[in-house]
Each structure stands twice: as C-alpha cells, then as structure tokens.
XYZ file of C-alpha atoms in Angstrom:
266
model
C 0.000 0.000 0.000
C 1.101 3.553 -0.666
C -0.237 7.004 0.158
C -1.292 9.716 -2.249
C -0.447 13.365 -1.967
C -3.942 14.002 -0.618
C -3.331 11.606 2.290
C -5.818 9.042 0.991
C -4.455 5.580 1.618
C -4.330 3.913 -1.780
C -4.668 0.132 -2.003
C -2.540 -1.262 -4.809
C -2.153 -4.943 -3.907
C -4.585 -7.747 -4.638
C -3.259 -9.427 -1.477
C -5.199 -6.955 0.665
C -7.647 -8.959 2.794
C -10.679 -6.834 1.954
C -9.884 -6.949 -1.749
C -9.564 -10.732 -1.588
C -12.874 -10.978 0.289
C -14.721 -8.798 -2.220
C -13.358 -10.773 -5.153
C -14.592 -14.031 -3.591
C -18.008 -12.579 -2.724
C -18.484 -11.368 -6.289
C -17.597 -14.697 -7.875
C -18.410 -17.547 -5.465
C -21.818 -18.462 -4.074
C -20.256 -20.657 -1.386
C -18.204 -17.717 -0.079
C -21.339 -15.590 0.142
C -22.987 -18.387 2.144
C -19.930 -18.838 4.361
C -19.504 -15.158 5.219
C -23.205 -14.228 5.034
C -22.127 -11.216 3.001
C -22.502 -9.896 -0.534
C -21.465 -6.907 -2.654
C -23.403 -3.969 -4.051
C -21.827 -2.655 -7.254
C -22.568 0.804 -8.582
C -24.149 3.974 -7.300
C -27.776 2.878 -7.766
C -27.648 -0.078 -5.380
C -25.626 1.780 -2.771
C -28.091 4.669 -2.958
C -30.999 2.212 -2.556
C -29.368 0.710 0.531
C -28.749 4.109 2.100
C -32.306 5.270 1.399
C -33.558 2.121 3.147
C -31.180 2.617 6.089
C -29.596 -0.734 5.280
C -26.163 -0.847 6.936
C -23.045 -0.934 4.787
C -20.022 -2.734 6.202
C -17.289 -1.293 3.969
C -17.090 0.758 0.786
C -14.486 0.363 -1.959
C -13.995 3.057 -4.566
C -11.589 3.473 -7.466
C -9.163 6.348 -7.026
C -10.357 8.178 -10.146
C -14.008 7.749 -9.147
C -13.589 9.745 -5.930
C -13.883 12.937 -7.961
C -17.239 11.892 -9.492
C -20.139 13.957 -8.142
C -22.377 10.924 -7.502
C -19.613 9.202 -5.558
C -18.942 12.316 -3.503
C -22.645 12.569 -2.645
C -22.771 8.915 -1.573
C -19.620 9.198 0.530
C -21.057 12.263 2.256
C -24.145 10.242 3.261
C -22.208 7.355 4.812
C -22.382 6.876 8.569
C -19.086 7.748 10.213
C -18.343 4.138 11.161
C -18.299 2.910 7.538
C -14.708 2.532 6.398
C -13.900 3.595 2.823
C -11.022 1.954 0.944
C -9.585 3.634 -2.135
C -8.245 1.222 -4.750
C -5.863 1.956 -7.563
C -7.859 2.068 -10.786
C -6.122 -0.976 -12.225
C -6.814 -2.996 -9.077
C -10.480 -1.975 -9.020
C -10.861 -3.055 -12.649
C -9.315 -6.411 -11.691
C -11.856 -6.914 -8.894
C -15.120 -5.603 -10.340
C -17.648 -7.832 -12.111
C -19.306 -5.013 -14.076
C -17.974 -3.231 -17.113
C -16.965 0.402 -17.239
C -19.081 2.654 -15.069
C -18.874 4.605 -11.829
C -16.442 2.471 -9.870
C -17.798 2.127 -6.353
C -18.990 -0.927 -4.431
C -19.978 -1.860 -0.891
C -19.939 -4.964 1.285
C -23.154 -5.704 3.166
C -24.315 -8.487 5.456
C -27.010 -10.783 4.082
C -30.011 -10.925 6.439
C -30.536 -14.265 8.149
C -34.095 -14.315 9.452
C -36.279 -17.185 10.614
C -39.499 -17.925 8.772
C -42.528 -16.873 10.838
C -46.109 -18.010 10.382
C -47.467 -16.201 7.333
C -51.132 -15.275 7.034
C -50.703 -12.506 4.467
C -49.737 -12.248 0.809
C -46.434 -13.797 -0.139
C -44.458 -15.001 -3.133
C -42.852 -18.447 -3.100
C -39.915 -19.140 -5.425
C -39.522 -22.891 -5.827
C -36.298 -23.734 -7.623
C -36.170 -20.644 -9.840
C -32.643 -20.997 -11.196
C -31.904 -17.841 -13.143
C -30.755 -14.844 -11.110
C -32.338 -12.492 -13.624
C -35.718 -14.159 -13.165
C -35.398 -14.066 -9.379
C -34.459 -10.390 -9.464
C -37.369 -9.522 -11.740
C -39.825 -11.359 -9.495
C -38.469 -9.608 -6.393
C -38.778 -6.254 -8.139
C -42.364 -6.996 -9.166
C -43.306 -8.187 -5.671
C -41.983 -4.961 -4.175
C -43.801 -2.905 -6.813
C -47.228 -4.402 -6.063
C -46.768 -4.292 -2.288
C -45.986 -7.924 -1.463
C -43.333 -7.832 1.246
C -42.650 -11.500 2.016
C -40.733 -13.752 -0.399
C -39.953 -17.386 0.425
C -37.181 -19.168 -1.481
C -36.566 -22.909 -1.491
C -33.002 -24.149 -1.138
C -32.742 -24.780 -4.898
C -33.619 -21.184 -5.833
C -30.855 -18.830 -6.988
C -29.449 -16.609 -4.241
C -31.657 -13.567 -3.757
C -28.703 -11.493 -2.527
C -26.109 -12.453 -5.140
C -24.598 -9.489 -7.016
C -26.373 -10.535 -10.230
C -29.767 -10.884 -8.526
C -29.283 -7.570 -6.730
C -28.690 -5.872 -10.082
C -31.741 -7.538 -11.632
C -33.845 -6.557 -8.627
C -32.589 -2.945 -8.773
C -32.470 -2.841 -4.984
C -35.950 -4.308 -4.407
C -34.343 -6.610 -1.828
C -34.168 -3.700 0.614
C -37.973 -3.360 0.567
C -38.651 -7.065 1.202
C -38.461 -9.755 3.867
C -36.699 -12.589 2.042
C -36.464 -16.067 3.555
C -33.952 -18.331 1.826
C -32.831 -21.949 1.935
C -36.255 -23.253 2.924
C -37.454 -26.839 2.803
C -40.870 -27.357 1.258
C -42.050 -28.767 4.594
C -41.125 -25.428 6.241
C -43.260 -23.569 3.729
C -46.248 -25.875 4.113
C -46.004 -25.627 7.899
C -45.749 -21.843 8.054
C -47.891 -20.499 5.191
C -51.554 -20.490 6.162
C -53.015 -18.611 3.181
C -54.156 -20.488 0.042
C -51.394 -21.598 -2.325
C -51.797 -20.809 -6.029
C -49.598 -22.054 -8.859
C -49.774 -21.524 -12.589
C -50.533 -24.636 -14.623
C -51.484 -25.498 -18.169
C -53.510 -28.471 -16.895
C -56.535 -26.611 -15.586
C -59.544 -24.761 -16.949
C -59.474 -22.183 -14.121
C -58.313 -18.952 -15.723
C -56.678 -16.359 -13.516
C -59.280 -13.763 -14.528
C -62.071 -15.975 -13.175
C -60.410 -16.730 -9.834
C -61.106 -14.488 -6.833
C -57.798 -12.997 -5.693
C -59.126 -10.400 -3.287
C -58.134 -12.291 -0.113
C -54.483 -12.971 0.851
C -52.785 -15.644 -1.268
C -49.378 -17.249 -1.785
C -48.298 -17.346 -5.408
C -45.794 -20.113 -6.247
C -43.363 -19.703 -9.143
C -41.342 -22.773 -10.108
C -38.265 -23.969 -11.939
C -37.870 -22.607 -15.484
C -38.014 -26.073 -17.059
C -39.704 -28.377 -14.548
C -42.188 -25.961 -13.019
C -43.470 -26.145 -9.458
C -42.426 -29.239 -7.506
C -45.022 -31.985 -7.134
C -45.038 -31.639 -3.341
C -46.077 -28.002 -3.496
C -48.312 -28.450 -6.527
C -50.485 -31.041 -4.815
C -51.221 -28.505 -2.063
C -51.931 -25.630 -4.446
C -54.847 -24.531 -6.599
C -53.758 -24.637 -10.268
C -54.394 -21.416 -12.168
C -54.101 -20.987 -15.932
C -52.782 -17.972 -17.785
C -54.559 -17.824 -21.161
C -52.324 -18.208 -24.208
C -54.617 -18.069 -27.254
C -51.771 -18.495 -29.713
C -50.792 -21.815 -28.159
C -47.254 -21.090 -27.052
C -45.827 -23.773 -24.753
C -45.249 -21.556 -21.740
C -44.366 -18.095 -20.509
C -41.059 -17.161 -18.931
C -41.425 -17.581 -15.151
C -40.664 -13.925 -14.447
C -43.308 -12.790 -16.931
C -45.854 -15.317 -15.635
C -45.202 -14.265 -12.056
C -45.510 -10.595 -12.891
C -48.851 -11.195 -14.639
C -50.164 -13.082 -11.601
C -49.081 -10.414 -9.136
C -50.523 -7.592 -11.198
C -53.839 -9.377 -11.717
C -53.988 -9.772 -7.937
C -53.394 -6.039 -7.582
C -55.983 -5.217 -10.257
C -58.735 -7.245 -8.614
C -58.193 -5.513 -5.292
C -57.750 -1.919 -6.383
C -58.626 -1.433 -10.059
C -61.614 -3.666 -10.808
C-alpha cells in the first residue's frame, strides 16, 4: 500500500484482505454463504441501501471515481463508522464484475431471518434458477406491495450481485427467507397456495384474488415441484396463440398484477 499526496491511503495490492474478500463474494456463491455477506456494485444499489437505512459494512472506490459527483454525494451520506477503501484504478478493474461505469462498491451483510407463520400475501420461489428471473420477481413483488418472499433451497441466491442488479435494490424493501425446505413452507404459510398450470380450466381472470394468497413460481423447465403443486390450486394464464409456456418472471408478474388489479382497479 502507498499514500497519495492528498493523504488518501491507496490500495494497490490484490493481497489486501478486503480486496480478496470482495473478489470471492463477487464470484463464489459458497463464499457468500460462508460469510453471510454480498457486494453492491454501482451507485444505484448503494443509494438504494442508504435510502432504506440498510447498513453498509465497507465501501471500496476506485481512485479516479472519488472525484465523481455521484460518488462524492454517496460518501457524504455514509455513517461515520463505515470505512472507505480507495483502490488503484487498475486494481479496481481487476476486482469488479461489471464493465466500465462509476467504480464504487460496498460490502453488506445478508439478512438471516427465521421464517414466521405467514397469514398474508407472499411469493414463493420454488427452484427458480436464473438470477435475472429471481431479481425480476423480487422487483415486481416490491412494486405491487408484497413484502414477504420465500425461497426454497434450490432457488438462486436472492442477494447475489447478479440478482441484486436484476432486482434494482428491491431486496431492501422485502423480507426474504432463503434456503427453505418445502415442509417449512407448508407448515408456516396459512393462506391459500396458487400455482400456474397449463392443466386446468381455471383462468386467472375468473379466480377471486381479493383475499391474501401465496403465489408459487417454479423452476424454469420443470415448473413447481409436485409436493407443493399437490397442495396448491392450479391457475391458468390464457395463451390463445398456443405457445408452450411463458417465462417464469413474466408469468409471475402477470399473476401479481392481476392480484393487484382485482383488489384496487376492478
């Protein structure tokens, strides 16, 4: 490590312990599970965390980015206990997972909360594999006012850097329960379970969604697991042109917005 003329300690070595940690959190799911931490990349996600009063553990910024107005505004909003590391530009480029942009990132702790009994609206993600789909569903849930999201153990990590980007910070508005067994969900969720299916004549527009429900969205290829499906009411999304199926994120968004429509816009 060296010091700049402005007395900012400049990190130049990839052997720095925080740099090594960030690199592992950005690239390895098992390291995120081990440390119960993840990384926010870019000004938008850090701003979303600060607006939600979500605590940041450390901030890393590229030396050249410190002069950027958005970075200066974010740094000015940080609580005094948050330590800021300045990385040489070449080192930051070596660590980051995004392309060129405003080079700032933050380490946060991933919430680890027990699943309570749920008697209100919720979204259940059962083996949804793609981080982009998970992020889109989280963003839609937050948009329509559903605050509880339950994720089975085979679902992509809701707090991975890729899912955080896809969710655009929706995670900070939600209570997300991860790593759940199906038995946990069936024990704790007391509202009716609904799952999309092509093997039913019950169209979503004909089903009463005005009372609290739990929408289940399943694996992109295999759908909802049999164990959950046998406890759920199958609901069909009409597809007059006969396409095989909708993308899970699109199907889930349609279901959540029809629920919202029936309650507030019918």
